[in-house]
Coordinates of C-alpha atoms and ligand atoms in Angstrom, one line a residue:
X26 CA 0.0 0.0 0.0
X27 CA 1.4 3.4 -1.1
X28 CA 1.8 6.1 1.6
X29 CA 0.8 9.7 0.9
X30 CA 1.4 12.9 2.7
X31 CA -1.2 15.7 2.4
X32 CA 0.1 19.3 2.6
X33 CA -2.5 21.9 3.5
X34 CA -2.7 25.4 5.0
X35 CA -6.4 25.7 5.7
X36 CA -9.8 24.1 6.3
X37 CA -8.8 20.7 4.9
X38 CA -12.0 19.7 3.1
X39 CA -10.0 18.1 0.4
X40 CA -7.9 16.2 3.0
X41 CA -11.2 15.0 4.5
X42 CA -12.6 13.9 1.1
X43 CA -9.4 11.9 0.4
X44 CA -9.5 10.3 3.9
X45 CA -13.2 9.4 3.6
X46 CA -12.6 7.6 0.3
X47 CA -9.6 5.8 1.8
X48 CA -11.7 4.7 4.8
X49 CA -14.5 3.5 2.4
X50 CA -11.9 1.4 0.6
X51 CA -12.3 3.3 -2.7
X52 CA -8.7 4.6 -2.6
X53 CA -6.0 2.1 -1.8
X54 CA -3.5 4.3 0.0
X55 CA -2.6 5.4 3.5
X56 CA -2.3 9.0 4.7
X57 CA 1.0 8.7 6.6
X58 CA 1.5 12.3 7.4
X59 CA -0.2 15.8 7.2
X60 CA 2.2 18.7 6.7
X61 CA 0.9 22.2 7.6
X62 CA 2.5 25.6 7.7
X63 CA -0.3 27.1 9.9
X64 CA -0.6 25.5 13.3
X65 CA -4.2 26.9 13.7
X66 CA -5.5 25.5 10.5
X67 CA -8.6 23.3 10.5
X68 CA -6.8 20.5 8.7
X69 CA -4.7 20.0 11.9
X70 CA -7.7 19.2 14.0
X71 CA -9.1 16.9 11.2
X72 CA -5.9 15.0 11.0
X73 CA -5.6 14.7 14.8
X74 CA -9.1 13.4 15.1
X75 CA -8.3 10.7 12.5
X76 CA -5.1 9.8 14.4
X77 CA -2.9 10.9 11.5
X78 CA 0.6 12.3 12.4
X79 CA 1.0 16.0 11.7
X80 CA 4.1 17.9 10.9
X81 CA 3.5 21.6 11.6
X82 CA 6.0 24.3 11.1
X83 CA 6.1 28.1 11.2
X84 CA 7.9 29.3 8.1
X85 CA 9.0 32.6 9.5
X86 CA 11.0 30.7 12.2
X87 CA 13.3 29.6 9.3
X88 CA 15.9 31.6 7.4
X89 CA 15.2 29.9 4.0
X90 CA 12.7 27.7 2.2
X91 CA 15.5 25.1 1.9
X92 CA 15.8 25.0 5.7
X93 CA 12.1 24.2 6.4
X94 CA 11.9 21.9 3.4
X95 CA 14.8 19.9 4.7
X96 CA 12.8 19.3 7.9
X97 CA 9.7 18.4 6.0
X98 CA 11.8 16.0 3.9
X99 CA 13.2 14.3 7.0
X100 CA 9.6 13.8 8.2
X101 CA 8.5 12.4 4.8
X102 CA 11.3 10.0 4.9
X103 CA 10.7 9.0 8.5
X104 CA 7.1 8.1 7.6
X105 CA 8.2 6.4 4.3
X106 CA 6.0 8.7 2.1
X107 CA 5.7 7.8 -1.6
X108 CA 3.6 10.7 -2.9
X109 CA 3.0 14.3 -1.8
X110 CA -0.5 15.6 -2.3
X111 CA -1.0 19.3 -2.1
X112 CA -4.5 20.3 -1.0
X113 CA -4.7 24.0 -0.3
X114 CA -1.0 24.3 0.6
X115 CA -0.4 28.0 0.0
X116 CA 3.3 27.9 -0.9
X117 CA 5.5 27.1 -3.9
X118 CA 7.4 23.9 -3.5
X119 CA 11.2 24.4 -3.6
X120 CA 14.1 22.5 -5.1
X121 CA 14.7 20.4 -1.9
X122 CA 11.3 18.7 -2.2
X123 CA 11.0 18.8 -6.0
X124 CA 14.4 17.0 -6.2
X125 CA 13.5 14.3 -3.7
X126 CA 10.0 13.7 -5.0
X127 CA 10.3 14.3 -8.8
X128 CA 7.0 13.5 -10.5
X129 CA 5.6 12.5 -7.2
X130 CA 4.0 15.8 -6.1
X131 CA 0.5 16.7 -7.3
X132 CA -1.7 19.7 -6.7
X133 CA -5.4 20.6 -7.1
X134 CA -6.3 24.1 -8.4
X135 CA -9.7 25.6 -8.6
X136 CA -9.7 26.7 -12.2
X137 CA -9.2 25.2 -15.7
X138 CA -5.4 25.9 -15.9
X139 CA -3.7 27.6 -17.6
X140 CA -6.5 30.1 -16.9
X141 CA -6.5 31.8 -13.5
X142 CA -3.4 30.5 -11.8
X143 CA -2.3 31.8 -8.4
X144 CA -4.5 33.1 -5.5
X145 CA -8.3 33.4 -5.5
X146 CA -8.8 31.5 -8.8
X147 CA -12.5 31.4 -8.1
X148 CA -12.8 35.2 -7.6
X149 CA -10.7 35.7 -10.7
X150 CA -13.1 33.6 -12.8
X151 CA -16.1 35.3 -11.3
X152 CA -14.8 38.8 -12.0
X153 CA -13.6 37.8 -15.6
X154 CA -17.3 36.9 -16.3
X155 CA -16.4 33.5 -17.8
X156 CA -19.2 31.0 -18.3
X157 CA -17.1 27.9 -17.7
X158 CA -14.5 27.3 -15.1
X159 CA -13.5 24.2 -13.2
X160 CA -10.8 22.1 -11.4
X161 CA -7.4 21.0 -12.4
X162 CA -5.2 18.3 -10.9
X163 CA -1.6 18.6 -12.1
X164 CA 2.0 17.5 -11.3
X165 CA 3.9 20.1 -9.5
X166 CA 7.0 21.9 -10.9
X167 CA 8.9 25.0 -9.8
X168 CA 6.3 27.4 -11.2
X169 CA 3.0 28.6 -9.9
X170 CA 0.3 26.1 -11.0
X171 CA 2.3 25.2 -14.1
X172 CA 3.1 21.5 -14.1
X173 CA 1.8 18.9 -16.5
X174 CA -2.0 18.5 -16.3
X175 CA -3.4 15.1 -15.1
X176 CA -7.1 15.7 -15.0
X177 CA -9.6 18.5 -15.4
X178 CA -13.3 18.9 -14.8
X179 CA -15.5 21.9 -15.9
X180 CA -18.4 23.6 -14.2
X181 CA -20.8 26.1 -15.7
X182 CA -21.3 29.6 -14.3
X183 CA -24.8 30.9 -14.7
X184 CA -26.0 34.5 -14.4
X185 CA -27.4 33.6 -10.9
X186 CA -24.0 32.4 -9.6
X187 CA -22.0 34.4 -7.0
X188 CA -18.4 33.8 -6.0
X189 CA -19.8 31.7 -3.1
X190 CA -22.1 29.5 -5.2
X191 CA -19.2 29.0 -7.7
X192 CA -17.0 28.0 -4.8
X193 CA -19.6 25.4 -3.7
X194 CA -19.7 23.9 -7.1
X195 CA -15.9 23.8 -7.4
X196 CA -15.5 22.1 -4.0
X197 CA -18.1 19.5 -4.8
X198 CA -16.1 18.6 -8.0
X199 CA -12.8 18.7 -6.1
X200 CA -14.0 16.3 -3.4
X201 CA -14.9 13.7 -6.1
X202 CA -12.1 14.3 -8.6
X203 CA -9.1 14.5 -6.3
X204 CA -9.6 11.1 -4.5
X205 CA -10.3 9.4 -7.8
X206 CA -7.1 10.8 -9.4
X207 CA -5.0 9.9 -6.3
X208 CA -6.4 6.4 -6.4
X209 CA -5.3 6.0 -10.0
X210 CA -1.9 7.6 -9.3
X211 CA -1.0 5.3 -6.4
X212 CA -2.1 2.1 -8.2
X213 CA 0.3 2.6 -11.2
Ligands
LIG22 C1 -9.2 24.1 -2.8 O1 -10.1 24.9 -3.5 C2 -8.0 23.8 -3.7 O2 -8.3 23.8 -5.0 C3 -7.1 25.0 -3.5 O3 -7.2 25.3 -2.1 C4 -8.5 25.0 -1.6 C5 -8.3 24.1 -0.4 O4 -9.5 23.9 0.3 N1 -5.7 24.7 -3.9 P1 -9.6 22.9 1.5 O5 -8.6 23.4 2.6 O6 -9.2 21.5 1.0 O7 -11.0 23.0 2.0

């Protein structure tokens, strides 16, 4: 059974969706570690309630990205992690982790990349007035939401939609798509 680490900075609803599908037996993987750069984040409580080890760190306590990524890498190796799953982790991955986990780091982004990369992709789509947006799962490289695309799913934006209702639609798609893609990835 492959072991994954989920990296998150916030609520952790995608972490929860992945965990739920693992517990249902639909995804054949184990979450060996949660990595979080915000000790107060909701994902930390979710992981603790599920008895999953958490590696929390405060980035500003380190001089460089390489320094905190070296500590993350040590934790990943200690827990024998095979794949890194980014789920709302609000930082670019640096060369230390990219070098150690080449083609083994994936991210989910709430737009149809290459449209609307970076922060607040849902707000960007809403304000641009597009009628279709969606979700992208991709391999991670050194850029911002730029790695090779693995899967995408579209949603429609109607005239009645607000940024909030678009977010609801996006999250619903994410919670189904991400566990499915991870299941396929770990079974290769
Ligand atoms: C998701 O919309 C994901 O696409 C983006 O960050 C959000 C994380 O949400 N990268 P959650 O913490 O999983 O609820």
